[in-house]
Amino acid sequence: HHPEVAADPLWSQLLLDVNYMSQLLSELSSLNSCQTLNYSPIDIRQFLTNIISSFSSSAQFQNKELTLNFETEQKILFGDSLKIREVFVNLIKNALEATKSGDQIVIDVKSRWNRLIVTVSDSGSGMDACRLSTIFEPFVTYKADGTGLGLTIVKNIVTAHGGAVQVYSKPGIGTKFILIFPLTPAEKIKE
């Protein structure tokens, strides 16, 4: 209850710094826990539909089209649903930040060779080869308030599931992330 504090020009900067630190800490803890997975069957269509719908109002507000295409009969993915949710939330957030009004974000789901293949593509600003080569490295960021950990977390989570992430991007054309998850969970392969 000190109104004079809030009036201090440094106060708002301090708040931003505190918010940034708390984001950094939560992302660091997320980074550390990527290795421990709680496997459960995930109804992949329902799961992705829920994530998309949580973003749909902000996408509509920004006049961006967010679509989900299923080209597979595959219903179940074994994985850590909280972690995999974080993967898609991160990628969709990034896609929303990289796009402008009228752009499109498309999530395609296919299955091939006992793998689930999910592609997240946007028609946004894209990245050049130089940026592309470092995007999965921790603390590398091109955003004013970014921690540079989002894509590191994405890659670690997918890899922990025995999967892989590929990315293609062209400046001015857009970016495409390809996530490949084994349909037989990684821990079952090791047994």
Tab-separated table of C-alpha atoms in Angstrom:
chain	number	residue	atom	x	y	z
A	1	HIS	CA	0.000	0.000	0.000
A	2	HIS	CA	2.625	2.493	-1.070
A	3	PRO	CA	1.177	4.374	-4.043
A	4	GLU	CA	4.405	6.386	-4.396
A	5	VAL	CA	6.238	3.134	-5.250
A	6	ALA	CA	4.003	2.390	-8.209
A	7	ALA	CA	4.562	5.939	-9.475
A	8	ASP	CA	8.314	5.380	-9.537
A	9	PRO	CA	9.432	4.973	-13.187
A	10	LEU	CA	11.753	2.145	-12.137
A	11	TRP	CA	8.854	0.197	-10.643
A	12	SER	CA	7.412	-0.984	-13.943
A	13	GLN	CA	10.877	-2.075	-15.108
A	14	LEU	CA	11.333	-3.938	-11.834
A	15	LEU	CA	8.029	-5.727	-12.349
A	16	LEU	CA	9.073	-6.717	-15.868
A	17	ASP	CA	12.379	-8.017	-14.514
A	18	VAL	CA	10.644	-10.023	-11.787
A	19	ASN	CA	8.191	-11.484	-14.309
A	20	TYR	CA	11.068	-12.352	-16.605
A	21	MET	CA	12.975	-14.029	-13.764
A	22	SER	CA	9.975	-16.078	-12.730
A	23	GLN	CA	9.416	-17.123	-16.353
A	24	LEU	CA	13.092	-18.012	-16.622
A	25	LEU	CA	12.980	-20.090	-13.441
A	26	SER	CA	9.884	-21.980	-14.469
A	27	GLU	CA	11.396	-22.658	-17.902
A	28	LEU	CA	14.681	-23.778	-16.344
A	29	SER	CA	12.846	-26.187	-14.069
A	30	SER	CA	10.906	-27.383	-17.091
A	31	LEU	CA	14.205	-27.868	-18.916
A	32	ASN	CA	15.545	-29.955	-16.023
A	33	SER	CA	12.500	-32.173	-15.776
A	34	CYS	CA	12.362	-33.006	-19.483
A	35	GLN	CA	13.996	-36.351	-18.816
A	36	THR	CA	11.439	-37.729	-16.375
A	37	LEU	CA	8.260	-38.647	-18.189
A	38	ASN	CA	4.925	-39.841	-16.853
A	39	TYR	CA	3.575	-41.959	-19.676
A	40	SER	CA	-0.139	-42.295	-20.275
A	41	PRO	CA	-2.301	-42.896	-23.354
A	42	ILE	CA	-3.183	-39.583	-25.004
A	43	ASP	CA	-6.212	-39.308	-27.267
A	44	ILE	CA	-4.287	-37.276	-29.786
A	45	ARG	CA	-7.234	-35.749	-31.660
A	46	GLN	CA	-8.984	-34.615	-28.482
A	47	PHE	CA	-5.698	-33.459	-26.991
A	48	LEU	CA	-4.729	-31.255	-29.941
A	49	THR	CA	-8.294	-30.000	-30.393
A	50	ASN	CA	-8.267	-28.788	-26.770
A	51	ILE	CA	-4.954	-26.986	-27.192
A	52	ILE	CA	-6.090	-25.345	-30.426
A	53	SER	CA	-9.349	-24.206	-28.869
A	54	SER	CA	-7.453	-22.589	-25.986
A	55	PHE	CA	-5.692	-20.418	-28.593
A	56	SER	CA	-8.615	-19.839	-30.932
A	57	SER	CA	-9.898	-16.608	-29.384
A	58	SER	CA	-6.487	-14.927	-29.474
A	59	ALA	CA	-5.956	-16.167	-33.042
A	60	GLN	CA	-9.339	-14.759	-34.091
A	61	PHE	CA	-8.595	-11.505	-32.292
A	62	GLN	CA	-5.337	-11.228	-34.284
A	63	ASN	CA	-7.158	-12.210	-37.489
A	64	LYS	CA	-5.090	-15.366	-37.970
A	65	GLU	CA	-6.359	-18.716	-39.105
A	66	LEU	CA	-5.521	-21.650	-36.836
A	67	THR	CA	-6.397	-25.041	-38.356
A	68	LEU	CA	-5.971	-28.658	-37.385
A	69	ASN	CA	-5.923	-31.398	-40.050
A	70	PHE	CA	-6.061	-35.088	-39.231
A	71	GLU	CA	-4.858	-37.456	-41.926
A	72	THR	CA	-4.505	-40.495	-39.723
A	73	GLU	CA	-6.671	-43.115	-38.052
A	74	GLN	CA	-4.174	-43.237	-35.184
A	75	LYS	CA	-6.017	-42.405	-31.974
A	76	ILE	CA	-3.551	-42.929	-29.164
A	77	LEU	CA	-0.075	-41.595	-28.496
A	78	PHE	CA	1.731	-42.821	-25.377
A	79	GLY	CA	3.526	-39.948	-23.763
A	80	ASP	CA	3.667	-37.420	-20.976
A	81	SER	CA	0.605	-35.315	-21.686
A	82	LEU	CA	1.727	-32.297	-19.626
A	83	LYS	CA	5.092	-32.207	-21.378
A	84	ILE	CA	3.676	-32.776	-24.851
A	85	ARG	CA	1.110	-30.081	-24.158
A	86	GLU	CA	4.005	-27.729	-23.378
A	87	VAL	CA	5.583	-28.601	-26.737
A	88	PHE	CA	2.492	-27.577	-28.699
A	89	VAL	CA	1.696	-24.537	-26.556
A	90	ASN	CA	5.255	-23.300	-27.142
A	91	LEU	CA	5.110	-23.878	-30.891
A	92	ILE	CA	1.674	-22.280	-31.336
A	93	LYS	CA	2.694	-19.263	-29.202
A	94	ASN	CA	5.801	-18.849	-31.349
A	95	ALA	CA	3.776	-19.161	-34.531
A	96	LEU	CA	1.347	-16.493	-33.298
A	97	GLU	CA	4.281	-14.204	-32.522
A	98	ALA	CA	5.892	-14.777	-35.932
A	99	THR	CA	2.723	-14.093	-37.921
A	100	LYS	CA	0.689	-11.028	-38.714
A	101	SER	CA	-2.960	-10.344	-39.468
A	102	GLY	CA	-4.229	-12.590	-42.268
A	103	ASP	CA	-1.529	-15.245	-41.782
A	104	GLN	CA	-2.201	-18.931	-41.281
A	105	ILE	CA	-1.059	-21.504	-38.759
A	106	VAL	CA	-1.725	-25.113	-39.703
A	107	ILE	CA	-1.222	-28.265	-37.644
A	108	ASP	CA	-1.172	-31.481	-39.661
A	109	VAL	CA	-1.256	-34.916	-38.075
A	110	LYS	CA	-0.190	-38.020	-39.994
A	111	SER	CA	1.182	-41.412	-39.087
A	112	ARG	CA	3.829	-43.379	-40.972
A	113	TRP	CA	6.222	-46.220	-40.103
A	114	ASN	CA	4.905	-46.585	-36.539
A	115	ARG	CA	5.498	-42.862	-35.966
A	116	LEU	CA	3.107	-40.005	-35.350
A	117	ILE	CA	4.167	-37.015	-37.437
A	118	VAL	CA	2.820	-33.625	-36.433
A	119	THR	CA	3.664	-30.568	-38.501
A	120	VAL	CA	3.172	-27.044	-37.185
A	121	SER	CA	3.521	-24.550	-40.030
A	122	ASP	CA	2.955	-20.836	-40.239
A	123	SER	CA	2.958	-18.347	-43.093
A	124	GLY	CA	4.819	-15.833	-40.936
A	125	SER	CA	8.091	-13.939	-41.127
A	126	GLY	CA	10.332	-17.015	-41.342
A	127	MET	CA	14.001	-17.243	-40.383
A	128	ASP	CA	17.275	-17.169	-42.267
A	129	ALA	CA	19.767	-20.043	-42.145
A	130	CYS	CA	21.869	-18.302	-39.504
A	131	ARG	CA	19.016	-17.998	-37.018
A	132	LEU	CA	17.737	-21.430	-37.928
A	133	SER	CA	21.048	-23.023	-36.949
A	134	THR	CA	20.813	-21.755	-33.358
A	135	ILE	CA	17.100	-21.859	-32.498
A	136	PHE	CA	17.307	-24.973	-30.329
A	137	GLU	CA	20.243	-23.644	-28.300
A	138	PRO	CA	19.393	-22.477	-24.786
A	139	PHE	CA	19.266	-18.720	-24.151
A	140	VAL	CA	19.449	-17.813	-27.844
A	141	THR	CA	16.488	-15.548	-28.511
A	142	TYR	CA	15.351	-12.955	-31.012
A	143	LYS	CA	12.521	-11.634	-28.868
A	144	ALA	CA	12.800	-8.612	-26.592
A	145	ASP	CA	11.396	-10.496	-23.596
A	146	GLY	CA	12.263	-14.065	-24.552
A	147	THR	CA	14.260	-16.423	-22.352
A	148	GLY	CA	15.489	-18.409	-25.330
A	149	LEU	CA	14.432	-21.646	-23.658
A	150	GLY	CA	11.112	-22.421	-25.346
A	151	LEU	CA	12.497	-24.338	-28.320
A	152	THR	CA	15.201	-25.987	-26.219
A	153	ILE	CA	12.396	-27.356	-24.045
A	154	VAL	CA	10.436	-28.440	-27.134
A	155	LYS	CA	13.410	-30.354	-28.509
A	156	ASN	CA	14.290	-31.942	-25.146
A	157	ILE	CA	10.743	-33.144	-24.531
A	158	VAL	CA	10.362	-34.655	-27.997
A	159	THR	CA	13.808	-36.297	-27.755
A	160	ALA	CA	13.013	-37.679	-24.281
A	161	HIS	CA	10.011	-39.395	-25.895
A	162	GLY	CA	12.382	-41.043	-28.383
A	163	GLY	CA	11.279	-38.652	-31.100
A	164	ALA	CA	12.854	-35.960	-33.253
A	165	VAL	CA	12.213	-32.370	-34.312
A	166	GLN	CA	13.016	-30.908	-37.720
A	167	VAL	CA	12.521	-27.327	-38.766
A	168	TYR	CA	12.358	-25.654	-42.165
A	169	SER	CA	12.062	-21.935	-42.627
A	170	LYS	CA	12.408	-19.240	-45.265
A	171	PRO	CA	12.362	-15.504	-44.574
A	172	GLY	CA	9.068	-14.007	-45.739
A	173	ILE	CA	7.545	-17.422	-46.453
A	174	GLY	CA	7.156	-19.008	-43.046
A	175	THR	CA	8.331	-21.761	-40.763
A	176	LYS	CA	7.495	-25.436	-40.444
A	177	PHE	CA	8.254	-27.605	-37.417
A	178	ILE	CA	8.025	-31.356	-37.941
A	179	LEU	CA	7.648	-33.413	-34.764
A	180	ILE	CA	8.111	-37.160	-34.978
A	181	PHE	CA	6.914	-39.292	-32.063
A	182	PRO	CA	7.322	-43.089	-31.891
A	183	LEU	CA	3.941	-44.756	-31.480
A	184	THR	CA	5.632	-47.441	-29.368
A	185	PRO	CA	6.809	-45.497	-26.310
A	186	ALA	CA	10.562	-45.125	-25.818
A	187	GLU	CA	10.606	-46.923	-22.481
A	188	LYS	CA	8.920	-49.978	-24.047
A	189	ILE	CA	11.601	-50.130	-26.752
A	190	LYS	CA	14.345	-50.227	-24.107
A	191	GLU	CA	12.831	-53.152	-22.182
